[in-house]
Coordinates of C-alpha atoms in Angstrom, one line a residue:
X30 CA -0.2 0.0 0.3
X31 CA 2.5 2.0 0.9
X32 CA 4.6 1.4 -1.7
X33 CA 1.3 2.0 -4.2
X34 CA 1.3 5.3 -2.3
X35 CA 5.3 6.3 -3.3
X36 CA 5.2 6.2 -6.8
X37 CA 1.4 8.0 -7.1
X38 CA 3.5 10.6 -5.1
X39 CA 6.6 11.0 -7.6
X40 CA 4.0 10.6 -10.7
X41 CA 2.2 13.3 -9.9
X42 CA 5.4 15.4 -8.7
X43 CA 7.8 14.7 -11.9
X44 CA 4.1 15.5 -14.8
X45 CA 4.2 18.6 -12.3
X46 CA 7.6 19.6 -12.0
X47 CA 7.7 19.0 -16.1
X48 CA 4.5 20.5 -17.3
X49 CA 6.1 24.2 -15.3
X50 CA 9.7 23.5 -16.2
X51 CA 8.0 23.5 -20.1
X52 CA 5.9 26.5 -19.7
X53 CA 9.3 29.0 -18.3
X54 CA 11.3 27.3 -20.5
X55 CA 9.7 28.7 -23.2
X56 CA 7.7 32.2 -22.5
X57 CA 10.8 33.6 -19.8
X58 CA 14.2 31.9 -22.2
X59 CA 15.2 31.6 -25.9
X60 CA 15.2 28.4 -26.4
X61 CA 12.1 27.0 -28.2
X62 CA 13.9 23.8 -28.6
X63 CA 14.3 22.8 -25.4
X64 CA 11.7 24.2 -24.0
X65 CA 9.4 21.8 -26.7
X66 CA 11.4 19.6 -26.0
X67 CA 10.7 19.3 -21.8
X68 CA 7.0 19.5 -23.3
X69 CA 7.7 16.0 -24.5
X70 CA 8.7 15.1 -21.4
X71 CA 4.9 16.0 -20.2
X72 CA 2.8 14.3 -21.9
X73 CA 5.2 11.3 -21.3
X74 CA 5.3 11.5 -18.2
X75 CA 1.0 12.3 -18.0
X76 CA 0.7 8.9 -20.0
X77 CA 3.2 7.1 -16.9
X78 CA 1.2 8.7 -14.5
X79 CA -2.4 7.8 -16.6
X80 CA -1.4 4.2 -15.5
X81 CA -0.5 4.7 -12.4
X82 CA -3.5 7.0 -11.7
X83 CA -6.4 5.6 -14.2
X84 CA -8.5 8.8 -12.6
X85 CA -5.5 11.4 -12.0
X86 CA -6.6 15.4 -13.5
X87 CA -4.0 16.1 -14.9
X88 CA -5.8 19.3 -16.8
X89 CA -3.6 22.4 -15.1
X90 CA -0.9 20.3 -16.5
X91 CA -2.6 20.3 -20.1
X92 CA -2.8 23.8 -20.0
X93 CA 1.0 25.0 -19.1
X94 CA 2.2 22.3 -21.7
X95 CA -0.4 23.4 -24.5
X96 CA 0.0 26.8 -23.7
X97 CA 4.9 25.7 -24.5
X98 CA 3.3 24.5 -27.2
X99 CA 1.7 27.3 -28.5
X100 CA 4.1 30.0 -27.0
X101 CA 7.3 28.0 -28.7
X102 CA 5.1 26.4 -32.4
X103 CA 4.6 30.4 -32.2
X104 CA 8.2 32.0 -32.4
X105 CA 8.7 29.1 -34.4
X106 CA 6.6 30.1 -37.2
X107 CA 7.3 33.4 -36.3
X108 CA 4.6 35.4 -38.8
X109 CA 3.5 37.3 -36.4
X110 CA 0.0 36.8 -36.0
X111 CA -1.6 33.6 -37.7
X112 CA -5.6 32.9 -37.7
X113 CA -5.0 29.2 -38.3
X114 CA -2.5 29.2 -34.8
X115 CA -5.1 31.0 -33.0
X116 CA -8.5 28.5 -33.6
X117 CA -5.8 25.6 -32.6
X118 CA -5.3 27.4 -29.8
X119 CA -9.0 27.7 -29.4
X120 CA -9.7 24.2 -30.4
X121 CA -7.0 23.4 -28.0
X122 CA -7.8 25.0 -25.1
X123 CA -12.0 23.5 -25.2
X124 CA -10.1 20.0 -25.6
X125 CA -7.8 20.2 -22.1
X126 CA -11.6 21.7 -20.5
X127 CA -13.3 18.8 -22.7
X128 CA -12.0 15.7 -22.2
X129 CA -11.9 15.1 -18.3
X130 CA -16.3 15.1 -17.8
X131 CA -16.6 13.1 -21.3
X132 CA -14.2 10.4 -19.9
X133 CA -15.5 10.9 -16.7
X134 CA -19.5 10.6 -17.6
X135 CA -18.7 8.1 -20.5
X136 CA -16.5 6.4 -16.9
X137 CA -20.2 6.2 -15.5
X138 CA -21.6 4.0 -18.8
X139 CA -22.2 0.6 -18.6
X140 CA -20.3 -1.6 -19.8
X141 CA -19.7 -5.9 -20.9
X142 CA -17.4 -8.1 -23.0
X143 CA -18.8 -11.4 -23.9
X144 CA -21.7 -10.1 -25.3
X145 CA -23.6 -9.6 -28.7
X146 CA -23.3 -5.6 -28.0
X147 CA -20.8 -2.9 -29.5
X148 CA -20.7 -0.5 -26.7
X149 CA -18.5 2.1 -28.0
X150 CA -18.6 5.5 -25.7
X151 CA -17.3 4.3 -23.0
X152 CA -14.4 3.0 -24.4
X153 CA -14.1 5.7 -26.7
X154 CA -14.7 8.5 -23.8
X155 CA -11.5 6.7 -22.0
X156 CA -8.5 6.9 -25.0
X157 CA -10.5 10.8 -24.9
X158 CA -7.3 11.3 -22.7
X159 CA -4.1 10.0 -24.9
X160 CA -5.9 11.1 -27.9
X161 CA -5.2 14.7 -26.4
X162 CA -1.9 13.6 -25.7
X163 CA -1.0 12.3 -28.4
X164 CA -2.8 15.4 -30.4
X165 CA -0.3 17.8 -28.2
X166 CA 2.0 15.7 -29.5
X167 CA 1.6 16.5 -32.0
X168 CA 1.5 19.5 -32.2
X169 CA 4.6 19.7 -30.2
X170 CA 7.0 17.7 -33.2
X171 CA 4.5 20.8 -36.0
X172 CA 6.2 23.5 -33.4
X173 CA 9.5 21.9 -33.6
X174 CA 9.5 21.1 -37.6
X175 CA 7.7 24.3 -38.2
X176 CA 5.0 23.3 -40.2
X177 CA 2.2 24.9 -41.1
X178 CA -0.5 26.0 -38.9
X179 CA -2.8 25.1 -40.1
X180 CA -1.8 20.9 -39.7
X181 CA -2.3 21.3 -36.1
X182 CA -5.5 22.7 -36.5
X183 CA -6.9 19.8 -39.2
X184 CA -5.5 17.1 -36.6
X185 CA -7.2 18.8 -33.4
X186 CA -10.7 19.1 -35.6
X187 CA -10.2 15.7 -35.7
X188 CA -9.5 14.6 -32.4
X189 CA -12.7 17.5 -32.0
X190 CA -15.2 16.2 -34.0
X191 CA -14.7 12.2 -32.4
X192 CA -15.3 14.1 -29.0
X193 CA -18.3 16.3 -30.1
X194 CA -19.0 12.5 -31.1
X195 CA -18.8 11.1 -27.8
X196 CA -20.7 14.0 -26.2
X197 CA -23.8 13.5 -27.7
X198 CA -24.4 9.9 -27.7
X199 CA -23.5 10.6 -23.6
X200 CA -25.7 13.0 -23.4
X201 CA -29.2 11.0 -25.9
X202 CA -28.5 8.1 -23.3
X203 CA -28.5 10.6 -19.8
X204 CA -31.6 12.5 -21.4
X205 CA -33.1 10.1 -24.0
X206 CA -32.9 7.4 -22.7
X207 CA -33.7 3.9 -24.9
X208 CA -37.4 2.9 -23.3
X209 CA -35.9 -0.6 -23.8
X210 CA -32.9 0.2 -22.2
X211 CA -29.6 -0.2 -23.0
X212 CA -27.9 -2.0 -25.8
X213 CA -26.8 -4.5 -22.4
X214 CA -29.9 -4.9 -20.4
X215 CA -31.3 -6.6 -23.3
X216 CA -28.7 -8.3 -24.4
X217 CA -28.3 -10.0 -20.9
X218 CA -32.4 -10.7 -20.8
X219 CA -31.5 -12.6 -24.4
X220 CA -28.8 -14.6 -22.8
X221 CA -31.2 -15.3 -19.0
X222 CA -28.5 -15.8 -16.6
X223 CA -29.8 -18.2 -13.6
X224 CA -27.1 -16.1 -11.5
X225 CA -24.5 -13.8 -10.9
X226 CA -20.1 -13.9 -9.7
X227 CA -20.8 -10.6 -8.2
X228 CA -17.3 -8.9 -7.2
X229 CA -15.7 -5.8 -6.0
X230 CA -11.3 -5.2 -5.0
X231 CA -8.5 -3.7 -5.1
X232 CA -5.9 -4.3 -7.9
X233 CA -4.5 -7.2 -8.5
X234 CA -7.5 -9.5 -6.8
X235 CA -8.4 -11.3 -9.9
X236 CA -7.5 -14.5 -8.6
X237 CA -10.7 -14.6 -5.8
X238 CA -12.5 -14.8 -9.3
X239 CA -10.7 -16.8 -11.6
X240 CA -10.1 -19.8 -8.4
X241 CA -13.9 -19.7 -9.1
X242 CA -14.8 -19.7 -12.8
X243 CA -14.4 -23.4 -13.5
X244 CA -16.8 -24.8 -10.7
X245 CA -19.1 -21.5 -11.9
X246 CA -19.0 -22.9 -15.7
X247 CA -19.5 -26.2 -14.3
X248 CA -22.8 -25.7 -12.6
X249 CA -24.0 -25.3 -16.1
X250 CA -26.6 -22.4 -16.1
X251 CA -25.9 -19.7 -17.4
X252 CA -24.3 -16.7 -15.7
X253 CA -22.1 -13.3 -15.4
X254 CA -19.8 -12.0 -13.8
X255 CA -20.1 -8.2 -12.7
X256 CA -17.3 -6.1 -11.8
X257 CA -17.3 -3.1 -9.5
X258 CA -13.9 -2.1 -11.0
X259 CA -12.6 -1.0 -14.4
X260 CA -9.8 -2.3 -15.1
X261 CA -11.1 -6.6 -14.2
X262 CA -12.6 -5.9 -17.4
X263 CA -10.0 -7.6 -19.7
X264 CA -8.9 -10.0 -17.7
X265 CA -11.6 -11.2 -16.7
X266 CA -13.3 -11.2 -19.6
X267 CA -10.3 -13.4 -20.6
X268 CA -11.1 -16.2 -18.3
X269 CA -14.5 -17.3 -19.1
X270 CA -16.6 -17.4 -21.6
X271 CA -19.9 -15.9 -19.6
X272 CA -20.7 -12.5 -19.8
X273 CA -18.8 -10.2 -17.5
X274 CA -20.5 -6.4 -17.1
X275 CA -19.1 -3.4 -15.9
X276 CA -21.8 -1.2 -13.2
X277 CA -19.7 1.7 -12.5
X278 CA -22.8 3.0 -10.8
X279 CA -25.5 2.2 -8.5
X280 CA -28.0 2.9 -11.9
X281 CA -26.0 0.7 -13.9
X282 CA -25.9 -2.8 -11.5
X283 CA -30.0 -1.6 -11.8
X284 CA -29.7 -2.6 -16.0
X285 CA -28.1 -5.6 -15.0
X286 CA -30.6 -6.4 -12.6
X287 CA -32.1 -9.0 -15.1
X288 CA -36.1 -11.1 -14.8
X289 CA -34.0 -14.3 -15.2
X290 CA -31.6 -14.0 -12.2
X291 CA -32.2 -16.5 -8.8
X292 CA -28.9 -16.2 -7.1
X293 CA -25.9 -13.7 -6.6
X294 CA -22.3 -15.5 -5.6
X295 CA -19.6 -13.9 -3.9
X296 CA -16.4 -14.1 -3.0
X297 CA -14.7 -11.7 -0.6
X298 CA -16.6 -9.2 2.5
X299 CA -15.6 -6.3 0.1
X300 CA -17.8 -3.0 0.8
X301 CA -20.1 -2.9 -2.3
X302 CA -21.5 -5.9 -1.7
X303 CA -24.3 -3.5 0.0
X304 CA -25.1 -2.5 -3.3
X305 CA -26.0 -5.2 -4.5
X306 CA -27.3 -7.4 -1.3
X307 CA -30.0 -4.8 -1.9
X308 CA -31.9 -7.3 -3.8
X309 CA -33.8 -8.4 -1.9
X310 CA -35.3 -11.3 -4.6
X311 CA -32.1 -13.0 -5.0
X312 CA -30.6 -15.6 -2.9
X313 CA -27.1 -14.5 -1.5
X314 CA -24.2 -16.4 -1.3
X315 CA -20.5 -15.9 0.2
X316 CA -18.5 -18.9 -1.5
X317 CA -15.1 -17.2 -0.2
X318 CA -11.7 -17.0 -2.0
X319 CA -10.0 -19.2 0.8
X320 CA -9.8 -21.4 4.0
X321 CA -7.4 -20.0 6.9
X322 CA -7.7 -19.5 10.9
X323 CA -7.4 -15.9 9.5
X324 CA -9.4 -13.0 11.6
X325 CA -11.2 -11.3 8.8
X326 CA -12.0 -15.8 7.5
X327 CA -14.7 -14.9 10.9
X328 CA -15.6 -11.9 9.3
X329 CA -19.5 -10.4 10.9
X330 CA -20.8 -9.3 7.7
X331 CA -21.0 -13.2 6.9
X332 CA -24.1 -12.2 8.6
X333 CA -25.9 -9.7 5.5
X334 CA -25.9 -13.6 3.2
X335 CA -28.6 -16.0 2.9
X336 CA -26.4 -19.3 2.8
X337 CA -22.6 -18.4 3.6
X338 CA -20.8 -21.5 2.2
X339 CA -17.9 -22.9 3.6
X340 CA -15.6 -25.8 3.6
X341 CA -15.2 -27.8 6.6
X342 CA -16.8 -27.6 9.6
X343 CA -14.3 -26.3 11.6
X344 CA -15.0 -22.8 9.3
X345 CA -18.9 -22.7 11.4
X346 CA -16.6 -23.1 14.3
X347 CA -14.2 -20.9 13.2
X348 CA -17.3 -17.7 13.7
X349 CA -18.6 -19.1 16.8
X350 CA -14.6 -19.2 18.0
X351 CA -14.7 -15.3 17.3
X352 CA -18.0 -14.3 19.3
X353 CA -19.4 -14.2 15.3
X354 CA -23.2 -15.2 16.0
X355 CA -24.8 -16.7 12.5
X356 CA -27.7 -19.5 13.1
X357 CA -26.0 -22.8 12.3
X358 CA -29.2 -23.0 8.6
X359 CA -26.8 -20.5 6.9
X360 CA -24.0 -22.7 6.5
X361 CA -23.9 -24.8 3.9
X362 CA -20.4 -27.1 3.9
X363 CA -19.5 -27.6 0.8
X364 CA -15.7 -28.8 0.4
X365 CA -12.5 -26.6 -1.3
X366 CA -13.2 -27.2 -4.5
X367 CA -9.9 -26.1 -5.4
X368 CA -8.7 -28.8 -4.4
X369 CA -10.2 -32.3 -5.9
X370 CA -7.0 -32.1 -9.1
X371 CA -3.8 -31.9 -5.2
X372 CA -2.9 -35.6 -5.4
X373 CA -2.8 -36.5 -2.1
X374 CA -0.2 -38.8 -0.3
X375 CA -1.9 -41.2 1.9
X376 CA 1.7 -42.8 3.7
X377 CA 3.8 -40.5 5.7
X378 CA 7.7 -40.4 3.7
X379 CA 10.0 -39.0 6.5
X380 CA 13.6 -38.3 5.3
X381 CA 13.6 -38.1 1.7
X382 CA 16.3 -36.7 1.1
X383 CA 16.2 -33.6 -1.2
X384 CA 12.2 -33.0 -0.4
X385 CA 11.0 -30.0 -2.2
X386 CA 9.6 -27.5 0.4
X387 CA 6.3 -25.0 -0.4
X388 CA 7.1 -21.5 1.1
X389 CA 4.8 -18.7 1.1
X390 CA 5.0 -16.3 2.7
X391 CA 1.7 -14.0 3.6
X392 CA 1.0 -10.1 3.1
X393 CA 1.1 -7.3 5.5
X394 CA -2.5 -7.2 5.6
X395 CA -5.0 -3.7 5.3
X396 CA -4.4 -4.1 9.1
X397 CA -1.7 -4.4 12.0
X398 CA -3.5 -7.4 14.4
X399 CA -4.1 -8.8 10.7
X400 CA -0.4 -8.7 9.6
X401 CA 0.6 -12.4 9.3
X402 CA 3.9 -12.2 7.1
X403 CA 7.1 -14.2 7.7
X404 CA 9.3 -11.5 5.1
X405 CA 10.8 -10.2 7.6
X406 CA 12.1 -13.6 9.3
X407 CA 12.3 -15.6 6.1
X408 CA 16.1 -14.8 5.1
X409 CA 15.9 -17.4 8.4
X410 CA 14.2 -20.5 7.4
X411 CA 15.8 -20.4 3.8
X412 CA 19.2 -20.6 4.1
X413 CA 18.4 -23.3 7.3
X414 CA 16.3 -25.6 4.5
X415 CA 19.9 -24.8 1.4
X416 CA 21.3 -26.4 4.1
X417 CA 19.6 -28.9 4.0
X418 CA 19.7 -30.0 0.8
X419 CA 16.7 -28.9 0.0
X420 CA 14.8 -27.3 -2.8
X421 CA 12.4 -24.4 -2.5
X422 CA 9.5 -23.6 -4.4
X423 CA 8.9 -19.8 -3.1
X424 CA 5.3 -18.3 -4.2
X425 CA 4.2 -14.5 -2.5
X426 CA 1.1 -13.4 -2.2
X427 CA 0.2 -10.8 -5.0
X428 CA -0.4 -8.5 -2.1
X429 CA 3.6 -8.9 -1.5
X430 CA 4.7 -5.4 -3.7
X431 CA 2.2 -2.7 -2.4
X432 CA 4.7 -2.7 0.6
X433 CA 7.8 -1.1 -0.6
X434 CA 9.8 -3.2 3.1
X435 CA 8.0 -6.4 2.4
X436 CA 9.1 -6.6 -2.2
X437 CA 12.7 -5.6 -0.3
X438 CA 12.9 -8.2 1.4
X439 CA 11.1 -10.8 -1.0
X440 CA 13.6 -9.5 -3.8
X441 CA 16.8 -10.8 -1.3
X442 CA 14.8 -14.1 -0.5
X443 CA 15.5 -14.3 -4.7
X444 CA 18.4 -13.3 -5.0
X445 CA 20.0 -16.1 -1.7
X446 CA 17.0 -17.8 -4.3
X447 CA 19.1 -17.1 -7.4
X448 CA 22.4 -17.7 -5.9
X449 CA 21.5 -21.5 -4.6
X450 CA 20.7 -22.4 -7.8
X451 CA 23.6 -20.9 -9.4
X452 CA 25.6 -23.3 -6.9
X453 CA 24.3 -26.3 -6.7
X454 CA 22.6 -26.0 -9.6
X455 CA 18.4 -27.0 -7.1
X456 CA 15.7 -26.2 -9.1
X457 CA 14.6 -23.4 -6.8
X458 CA 11.7 -21.8 -8.5
X459 CA 10.1 -17.9 -7.9
X460 CA 8.6 -15.0 -9.4
X461 CA 6.6 -15.5 -12.1
X462 CA 7.6 -18.7 -12.3
X463 CA 5.8 -19.9 -9.3
X464 CA 2.9 -17.7 -9.3
X465 CA 2.2 -17.0 -12.4
X466 CA 3.5 -20.0 -14.2
X467 CA 1.9 -23.1 -12.3
X468 CA -0.2 -23.1 -10.1
X469 CA -1.3 -23.4 -6.5
X470 CA -2.5 -26.5 -7.1
X471 CA 0.8 -27.5 -9.2
X472 CA 2.7 -25.7 -6.8
X473 CA 1.7 -28.6 -3.6
X474 CA 2.2 -31.3 -6.2
X475 CA 5.8 -30.7 -7.0
X476 CA 6.7 -30.2 -2.4
X477 CA 6.7 -32.3 0.0
X478 CA 6.5 -30.1 2.2
X479 CA 5.0 -26.6 3.4
X480 CA 6.0 -23.5 5.5
X481 CA 3.4 -21.1 5.5
X482 CA 2.3 -17.7 7.3
X483 CA -1.6 -18.1 8.4
X484 CA -3.3 -18.0 5.4
X485 CA -6.4 -20.3 3.4
X486 CA -3.0 -21.6 1.6
X487 CA -2.6 -24.2 4.8
X488 CA -6.1 -25.5 4.5
X489 CA -5.2 -26.2 0.7
X490 CA -2.4 -28.1 1.4
X491 CA -3.5 -29.9 3.5
X492 CA -5.7 -32.5 1.6
X493 CA -2.3 -33.4 0.4
X494 CA -1.8 -34.7 3.7
X495 CA 1.8 -33.8 3.6
X496 CA 3.2 -31.6 6.7
X497 CA 3.5 -28.5 6.8
X498 CA 4.7 -25.6 9.2
X499 CA 3.3 -22.5 10.3
X500 CA 5.1 -19.8 11.6
X501 CA 3.6 -17.5 15.3
X502 CA 4.6 -13.8 13.5
X503 CA 2.1 -12.4 16.4
X504 CA 2.7 -12.1 19.9
X505 CA 0.4 -15.1 21.2
X506 CA 3.4 -17.3 22.5
X507 CA 1.5 -21.2 23.4
X508 CA -1.9 -19.5 23.0
X509 CA -1.2 -19.7 19.3
X510 CA -2.5 -22.4 18.7
X511 CA -5.9 -22.2 20.4
X512 CA -5.8 -18.3 18.0
X513 CA -5.4 -20.5 15.2
X514 CA -6.3 -24.5 15.4
X515 CA -4.6 -25.8 12.2
X516 CA -1.1 -24.8 13.5
X517 CA -1.8 -28.1 15.9
X518 CA -2.0 -30.5 13.7
X519 CA 1.4 -28.2 11.7
X520 CA 5.0 -27.8 13.5
X521 CA 4.9 -24.3 14.4
X522 CA 7.6 -21.9 14.4
X523 CA 8.3 -19.0 16.7
X524 CA 9.4 -15.6 16.0
X525 CA 12.1 -15.3 16.0
X526 CA 13.2 -18.7 14.7
X527 CA 14.2 -19.9 18.1
X528 CA 13.1 -23.4 16.8
X529 CA 13.8 -23.3 13.7
X530 CA 16.2 -26.3 13.6
X531 CA 14.3 -28.6 15.4
X532 CA 10.8 -27.6 13.3
X533 CA 12.4 -28.3 10.7
X534 CA 13.4 -32.3 11.1
X535 CA 10.4 -32.1 12.3
X536 CA 8.7 -31.3 8.7
X537 CA 11.4 -32.9 7.1
X538 CA 12.6 -36.1 9.1
X539 CA 10.6 -37.3 11.7
X540 CA 6.6 -36.1 11.0
X541 CA 5.7 -37.1 14.8
X542 CA 1.9 -35.2 14.1
X543 CA 0.5 -38.1 10.6
X544 CA -1.9 -39.0 11.9
X545 CA -3.6 -36.2 13.7
X546 CA -3.8 -34.3 10.3
X547 CA -5.8 -36.8 8.7
X548 CA -8.6 -35.6 11.6
X549 CA -8.0 -32.0 11.4
X550 CA -7.8 -32.3 7.1
X551 CA -12.2 -34.1 7.6
X552 CA -13.2 -30.7 9.8
X553 CA -11.4 -28.2 7.1
X554 CA -12.0 -29.4 4.1
X555 CA -15.2 -31.6 4.4
X556 CA -16.0 -34.9 4.3
X557 CA -17.2 -35.8 0.5
X558 CA -15.0 -38.3 -1.6
X559 CA -11.8 -37.9 -3.5
X560 CA -13.9 -38.8 -6.9
X561 CA -16.9 -37.0 -6.7
X562 CA -15.0 -34.4 -4.4
X563 CA -16.3 -31.2 -5.9
X564 CA -20.4 -32.5 -7.2
X565 CA -21.0 -31.0 -3.0
X566 CA -20.2 -27.7 -4.6
X567 CA -21.5 -28.1 -7.7
X568 CA -24.6 -29.4 -6.1
X569 CA -25.1 -26.8 -3.4
X570 CA -25.0 -24.7 -6.1
X571 CA -27.4 -25.6 -8.4
X572 CA -30.2 -25.6 -5.2
X573 CA -29.6 -22.3 -4.7
X574 CA -30.9 -21.8 -8.0
X575 CA -33.9 -23.5 -7.3
X576 CA -36.7 -22.2 -4.7
X577 CA -37.4 -23.1 -1.5
X578 CA -34.3 -25.6 -0.6
X579 CA -33.3 -25.4 2.7
X580 CA -30.0 -27.4 3.1
X581 CA -29.2 -29.9 5.5
X582 CA -27.4 -29.4 8.4
X583 CA -23.1 -30.0 8.2
X584 CA -22.2 -32.9 8.5
X585 CA -19.8 -34.0 11.2
X586 CA -15.7 -34.8 10.4
X587 CA -14.3 -38.0 9.0
X588 CA -13.3 -40.9 11.3
X589 CA -9.9 -42.3 11.8
X590 CA -8.3 -45.3 11.6
X591 CA -6.2 -45.6 14.2
X592 CA -3.0 -44.4 12.1
X593 CA -4.7 -41.4 11.3
X594 CA -5.5 -42.3 7.8
X595 CA -9.6 -41.8 6.8
X596 CA -12.0 -44.8 7.4
X597 CA -13.5 -46.0 3.7
X598 CA -17.1 -43.9 2.9
X599 CA -17.6 -48.0 3.4
X600 CA -17.4 -48.2 7.1
X601 CA -18.8 -44.9 7.8

């Protein structure tokens, strides 16, 4: 988060500084060529800032840059008063003042992908700022080459015509909306979706949706994905064939709420969820985007949903343990379908000669009491693992780069792994190779053990039956396992790393908790046969689309044999 703020501040300072400098150089000195070059640099800085801050307001900077370019243009022509140049100045001034409001108005329009409609106006409106930067750049080049002023005027009028077309169409949509609704609404009514996946989250959170899309598609009913932030539209649309709709306003939500919808699924507790849960004619279902003992996994906000799909009975206990009172009938135990492709290792394999360990540090969280990140002490863990001849897969949380301190700590770990790979030839993985080229399931299947912070990765890894260690980065001490019960079946690394060698010996050699993990596995991931594990979720989701359905009570945890392995279903 702090790193993102620093980038935004630097971009703002650079854009403003170059715009002011360009104007001063052209207006107060005779270095017209340098002034025009600085103006071009200011335009480039503005383009970069808009990638970092899409909603950046650069009107003042654009006016300064345009003024610098026009003064420089007049000096280069040196023909006295030029009507074409004066007209160009008026056009540029009008565009600088109008592009921002037109972009803002276009951003309030509904947009869609994977639907047979073309909503060209919002797309063009979103590009008007880029068109203005390109126009100013062309005028600066024309000034530098001393081209006739009519060249710049024609370019300005072309961009102005585009702005006029966008403005007229936006005005028509606003003041004379079509009686049957807009094209997106009409296309959705033809599509007849039965449920919607509603999503609102900070940048970089699209994984929360993409992990569920394959299973939503397996439900076999038409659906749509409804987004509240525009940056997710292209990536999520590429991950599914279902319609993906961006609704920037409450009015747009009304248009997307077609009569065929029966249920809405959610994958987080985003503040904008309340904008959609107000539609009481739908059944609202919270899916979550992982199962963990983190405090946010027992969020009291869950109570607003009609149904709460949880992986296992342990999730229901988690809410009770946190003092969150939610009626039992709201919970539906569906397992965690994303783990179905994880390979299960039924028998312990202690003392492997060259084990592979998956290390998954989490991020620092939004609040101090949700900071479970072990990156500050991770170098000690990795060095001890390398000393034992271990191959390491380092898969960091997607939000890690938002904290500059965490980003530097992660960079240090990658340097350590790179140096060891060059020295020993061990095939360590990190960065894109571990987080984008491989899925989490593939990382789990390649590893023999896990070192993780308190996060949903542990629950997923638990399905494999393989051992795991959990870092205690808080001040709970001996009460750590009370707050985070998954730690009881793992090996707890203290914050000061005073027991790191002892824990790694248990993790990689003796594994005394192998039997205990099987009982924990049932409580956290449900009591479902491996060959049809995802069917529990699919069946529960389909039933939400049927009228007057009440879910069964959650089942008890699996019974286990004396050696800790699960009993066959025929024995239950």
